[in-house]
Short mmCIF file of C-alpha atoms in Angstrom, two decimals:
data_model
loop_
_atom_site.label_atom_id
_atom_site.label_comp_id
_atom_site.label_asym_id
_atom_site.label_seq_id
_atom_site.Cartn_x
_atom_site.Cartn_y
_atom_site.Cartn_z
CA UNK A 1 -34.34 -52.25 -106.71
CA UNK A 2 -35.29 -52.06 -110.27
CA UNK A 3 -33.74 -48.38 -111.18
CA UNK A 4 -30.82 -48.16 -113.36
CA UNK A 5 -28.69 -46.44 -110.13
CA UNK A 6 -25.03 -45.62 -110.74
CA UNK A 7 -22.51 -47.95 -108.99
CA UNK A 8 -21.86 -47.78 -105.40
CA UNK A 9 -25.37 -46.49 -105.05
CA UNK A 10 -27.85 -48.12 -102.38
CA UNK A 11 -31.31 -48.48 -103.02
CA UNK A 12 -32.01 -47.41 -99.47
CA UNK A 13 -30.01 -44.23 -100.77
CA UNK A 14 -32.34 -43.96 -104.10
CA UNK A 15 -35.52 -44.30 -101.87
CA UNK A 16 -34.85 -42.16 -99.39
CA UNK A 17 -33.21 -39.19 -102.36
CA UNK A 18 -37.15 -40.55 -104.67
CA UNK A 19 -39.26 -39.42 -101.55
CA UNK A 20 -36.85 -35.86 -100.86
CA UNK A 21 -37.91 -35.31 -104.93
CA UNK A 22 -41.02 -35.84 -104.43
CA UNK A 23 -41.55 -33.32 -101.36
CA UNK A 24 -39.50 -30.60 -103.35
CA UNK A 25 -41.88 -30.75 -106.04
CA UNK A 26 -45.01 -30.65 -103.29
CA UNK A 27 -43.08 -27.89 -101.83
CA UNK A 28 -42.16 -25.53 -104.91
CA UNK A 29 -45.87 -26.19 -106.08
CA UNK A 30 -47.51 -24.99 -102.66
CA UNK A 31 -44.93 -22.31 -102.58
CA UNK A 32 -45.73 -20.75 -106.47
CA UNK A 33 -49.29 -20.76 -106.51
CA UNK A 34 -49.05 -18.28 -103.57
CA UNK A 35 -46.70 -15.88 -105.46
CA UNK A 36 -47.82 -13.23 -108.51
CA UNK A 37 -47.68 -14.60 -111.54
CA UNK A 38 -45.16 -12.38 -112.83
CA UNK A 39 -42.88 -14.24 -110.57
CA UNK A 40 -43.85 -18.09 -111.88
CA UNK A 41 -40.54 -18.09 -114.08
CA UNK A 42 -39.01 -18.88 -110.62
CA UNK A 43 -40.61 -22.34 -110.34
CA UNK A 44 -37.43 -23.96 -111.60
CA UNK A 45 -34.83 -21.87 -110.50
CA UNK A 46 -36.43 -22.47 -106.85
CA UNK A 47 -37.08 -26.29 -107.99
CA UNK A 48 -33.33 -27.03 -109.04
CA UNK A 49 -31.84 -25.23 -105.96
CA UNK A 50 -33.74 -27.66 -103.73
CA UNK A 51 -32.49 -30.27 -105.81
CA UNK A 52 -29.01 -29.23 -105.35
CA UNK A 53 -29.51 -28.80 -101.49
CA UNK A 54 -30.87 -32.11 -100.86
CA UNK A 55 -26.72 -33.52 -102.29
CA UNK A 56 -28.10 -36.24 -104.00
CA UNK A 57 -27.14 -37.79 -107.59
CA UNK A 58 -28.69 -34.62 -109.21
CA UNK A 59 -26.46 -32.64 -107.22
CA UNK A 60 -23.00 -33.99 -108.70
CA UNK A 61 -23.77 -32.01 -111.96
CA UNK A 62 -24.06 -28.39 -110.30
CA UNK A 63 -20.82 -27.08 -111.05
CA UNK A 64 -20.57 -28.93 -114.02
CA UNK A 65 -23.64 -27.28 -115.27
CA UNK A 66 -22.86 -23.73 -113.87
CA UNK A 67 -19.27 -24.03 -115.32
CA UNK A 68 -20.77 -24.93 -118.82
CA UNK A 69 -23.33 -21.95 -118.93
CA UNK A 70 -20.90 -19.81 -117.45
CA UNK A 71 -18.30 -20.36 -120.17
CA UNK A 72 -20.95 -20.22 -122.82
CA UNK A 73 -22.15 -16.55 -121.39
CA UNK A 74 -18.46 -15.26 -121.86
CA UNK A 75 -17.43 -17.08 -124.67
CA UNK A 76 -17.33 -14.90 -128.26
CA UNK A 77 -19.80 -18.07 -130.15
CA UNK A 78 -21.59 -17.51 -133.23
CA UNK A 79 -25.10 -19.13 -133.71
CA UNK A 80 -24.44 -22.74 -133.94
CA UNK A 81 -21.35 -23.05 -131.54
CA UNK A 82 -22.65 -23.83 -128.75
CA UNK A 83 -20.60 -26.72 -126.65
CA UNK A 84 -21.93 -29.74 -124.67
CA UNK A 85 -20.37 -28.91 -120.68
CA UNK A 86 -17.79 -31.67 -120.30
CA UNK A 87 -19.99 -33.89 -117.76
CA UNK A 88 -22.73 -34.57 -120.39
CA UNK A 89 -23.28 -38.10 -119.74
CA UNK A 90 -22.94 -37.66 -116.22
CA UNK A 91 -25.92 -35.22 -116.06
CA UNK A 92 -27.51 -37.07 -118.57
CA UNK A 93 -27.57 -39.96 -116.46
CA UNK A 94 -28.55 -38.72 -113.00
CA UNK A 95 -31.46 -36.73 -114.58
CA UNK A 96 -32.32 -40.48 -116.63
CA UNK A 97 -32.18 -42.20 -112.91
CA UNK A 98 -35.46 -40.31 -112.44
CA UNK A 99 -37.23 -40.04 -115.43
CA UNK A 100 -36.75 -36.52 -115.95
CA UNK A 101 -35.53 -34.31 -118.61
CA UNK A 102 -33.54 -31.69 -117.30
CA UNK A 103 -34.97 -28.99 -119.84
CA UNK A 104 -38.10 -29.63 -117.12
CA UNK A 105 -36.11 -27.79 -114.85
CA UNK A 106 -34.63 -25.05 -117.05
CA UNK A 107 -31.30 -26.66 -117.93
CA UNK A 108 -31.30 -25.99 -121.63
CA UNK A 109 -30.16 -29.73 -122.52
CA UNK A 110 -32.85 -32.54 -123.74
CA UNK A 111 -29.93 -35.63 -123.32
CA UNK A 112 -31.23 -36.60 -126.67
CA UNK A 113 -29.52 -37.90 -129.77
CA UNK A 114 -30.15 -34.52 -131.33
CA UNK A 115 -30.23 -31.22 -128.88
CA UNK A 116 -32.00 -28.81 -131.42
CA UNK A 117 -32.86 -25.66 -130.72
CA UNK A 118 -31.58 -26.33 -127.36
CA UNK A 119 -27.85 -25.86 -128.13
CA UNK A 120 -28.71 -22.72 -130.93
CA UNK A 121 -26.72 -21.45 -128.70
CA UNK A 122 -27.55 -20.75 -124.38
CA UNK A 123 -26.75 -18.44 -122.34
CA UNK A 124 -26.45 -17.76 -118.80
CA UNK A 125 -28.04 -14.54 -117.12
CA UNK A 126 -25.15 -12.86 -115.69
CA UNK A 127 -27.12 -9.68 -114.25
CA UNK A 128 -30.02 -8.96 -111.90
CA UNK A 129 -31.96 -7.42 -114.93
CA UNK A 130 -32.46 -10.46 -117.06
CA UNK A 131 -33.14 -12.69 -114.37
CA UNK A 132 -37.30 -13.19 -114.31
CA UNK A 133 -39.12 -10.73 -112.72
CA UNK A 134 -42.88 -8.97 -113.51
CA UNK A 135 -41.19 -5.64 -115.21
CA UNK A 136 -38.56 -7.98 -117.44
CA UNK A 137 -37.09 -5.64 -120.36
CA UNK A 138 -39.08 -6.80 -123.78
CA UNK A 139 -35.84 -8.66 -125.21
CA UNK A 140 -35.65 -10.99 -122.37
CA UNK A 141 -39.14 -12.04 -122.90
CA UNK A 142 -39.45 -14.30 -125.96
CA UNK A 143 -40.20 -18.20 -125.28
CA UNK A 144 -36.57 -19.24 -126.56
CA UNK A 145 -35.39 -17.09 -124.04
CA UNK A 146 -37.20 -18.17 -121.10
CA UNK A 147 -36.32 -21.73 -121.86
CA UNK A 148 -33.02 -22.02 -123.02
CA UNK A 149 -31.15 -19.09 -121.69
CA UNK A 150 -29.63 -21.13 -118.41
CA UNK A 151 -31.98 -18.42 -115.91
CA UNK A 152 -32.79 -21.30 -114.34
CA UNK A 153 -29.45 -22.54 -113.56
CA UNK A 154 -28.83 -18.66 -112.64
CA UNK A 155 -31.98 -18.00 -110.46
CA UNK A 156 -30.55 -21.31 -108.30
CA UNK A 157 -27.08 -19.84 -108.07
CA UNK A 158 -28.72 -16.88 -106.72
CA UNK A 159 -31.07 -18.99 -104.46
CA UNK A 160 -27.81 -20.92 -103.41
CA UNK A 161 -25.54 -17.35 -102.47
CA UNK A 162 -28.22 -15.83 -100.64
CA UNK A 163 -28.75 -18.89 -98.36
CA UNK A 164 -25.11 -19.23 -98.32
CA UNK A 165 -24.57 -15.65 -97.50
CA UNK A 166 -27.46 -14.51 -95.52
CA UNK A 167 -28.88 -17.55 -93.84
CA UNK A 168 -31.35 -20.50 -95.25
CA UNK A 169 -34.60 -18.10 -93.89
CA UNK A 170 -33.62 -15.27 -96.43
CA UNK A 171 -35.14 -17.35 -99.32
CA UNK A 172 -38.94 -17.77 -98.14
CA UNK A 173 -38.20 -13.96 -96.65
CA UNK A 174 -37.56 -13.14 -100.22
CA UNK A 175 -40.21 -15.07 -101.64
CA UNK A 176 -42.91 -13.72 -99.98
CA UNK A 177 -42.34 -10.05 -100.56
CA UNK A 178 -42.71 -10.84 -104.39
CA UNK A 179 -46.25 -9.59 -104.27
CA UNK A 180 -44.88 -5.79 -103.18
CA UNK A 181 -41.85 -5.49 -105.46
CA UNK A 182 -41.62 -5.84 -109.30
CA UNK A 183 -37.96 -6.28 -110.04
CA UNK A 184 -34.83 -8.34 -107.61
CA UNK A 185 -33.66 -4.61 -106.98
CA UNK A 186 -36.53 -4.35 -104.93
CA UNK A 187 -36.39 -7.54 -103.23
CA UNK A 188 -32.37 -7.01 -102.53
CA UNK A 189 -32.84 -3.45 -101.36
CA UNK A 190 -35.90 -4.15 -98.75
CA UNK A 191 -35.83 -7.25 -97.70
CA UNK A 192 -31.72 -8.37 -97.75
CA UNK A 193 -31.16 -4.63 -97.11
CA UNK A 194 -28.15 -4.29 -99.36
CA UNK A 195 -27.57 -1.92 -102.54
CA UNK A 196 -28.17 -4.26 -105.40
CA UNK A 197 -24.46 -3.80 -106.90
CA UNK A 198 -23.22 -4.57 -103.82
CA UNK A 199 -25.30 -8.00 -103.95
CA UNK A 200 -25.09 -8.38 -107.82
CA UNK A 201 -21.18 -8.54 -107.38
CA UNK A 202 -21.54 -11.01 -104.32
CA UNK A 203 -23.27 -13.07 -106.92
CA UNK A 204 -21.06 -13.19 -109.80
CA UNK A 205 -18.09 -13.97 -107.34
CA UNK A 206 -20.14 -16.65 -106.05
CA UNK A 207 -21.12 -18.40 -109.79
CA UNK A 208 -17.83 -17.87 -110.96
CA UNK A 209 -16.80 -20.31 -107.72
CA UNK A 210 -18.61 -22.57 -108.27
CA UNK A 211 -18.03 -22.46 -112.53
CA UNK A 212 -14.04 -22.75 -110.79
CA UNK A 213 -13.60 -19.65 -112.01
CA UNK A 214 -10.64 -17.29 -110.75
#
């Protein structure tokens, strides 16, 4: 009764969407402790997906967000010209609701007066190779990098087109053959059993949908 919920909101809505948070975190905590640690970066790709899936208040900003990082990806910027995506106090707001920064979830954005570093500029990984896996090429490595590139927001797309594409049961399929494959080439070829071009291509076609991308 006491949360700061947008209009047209019930609280019976915010409890029930409060206790779905709280099981996703439960969830994606159980689930990473059993994986290699080379595959940790997933924590909150996996954690925002869920978020997304349970089509609550945090999942109004998804394609604003992907749009924004998209855009930014493609975009000729120098350093410094990074944009805000046009829903900024939208996602601010939902993220606010529950006392959570999204930058705790990989979306490079603090909602802050002042976004930093955090808008020096990001990116969104746009290939298989700089998503994070155990082998990751040395320039995709760095701390800046691993927090505000967008991977996050891209390991979720990919989360959201292979459930879309090859059934909800693919994702736990693919997370548990992390331990015997060191790269998402591996994981496409043996476990989705297509060539990873093939998938990488389903992908992009699928991010650029939802960034409302032609």
């Amino acid at each position: 009764e006491l949360l700061p919920r947008p209009l047209g909101v019930s609280a019976e809505r915010v409890l029930v969407e409060s206790v779905i948070l709280q099981v996703v975190n439960l969830a994606v905590w159980d689930r990473m402790e059993r994986m290699p640690e080379g595959w940790q970066a997933l924590r909150s790709g996996l954690r925002l997906w869920l978020f997304w899936q349970m089509d609550g208040l945090l999942a109004q900003s998804r394609s604003g967000l992907v749009a924004w990082l998209y855009q930014e990806s493609v975009a000729q910027r120098g350093r410094g010209e990074t944009l805000r995506p046009a829903n900024y106090p939208a996602i601010c707001q939902s993220f606010w609701l529950w006392q959570i920064h999204p930058y705790e979830v990989g979306i490079p954005l603090t909602c802050e007066e002042s976004e930093g570093q955090r808008l020096t500029p990001v990116r969104m990984a746009l290939a298989l190779r700089q998503l994070p896996m155990p082998n990751l090429a040395p320039e995709f490595r760095s701390s800046w990098v691993r927090l505000n590139s967008g991977r996050a927001v891209a390991v979720a797309t990919l989360f959201d087109y292979v459930s879309e594409s090859y059934g909800p049961a693919a994702i736990p399929a693919l997370l548990a053959q992390t331990s015997t494959h060191g790269s998402w080439h591996g994981l496409v070829d043996n476990v989705l059993g297509v060539q990873p071009t093939e998938f990488e291509e389903g992908w992009l076609d699928h991010v650029r949908g939802l960034a409302g991308v032609k």
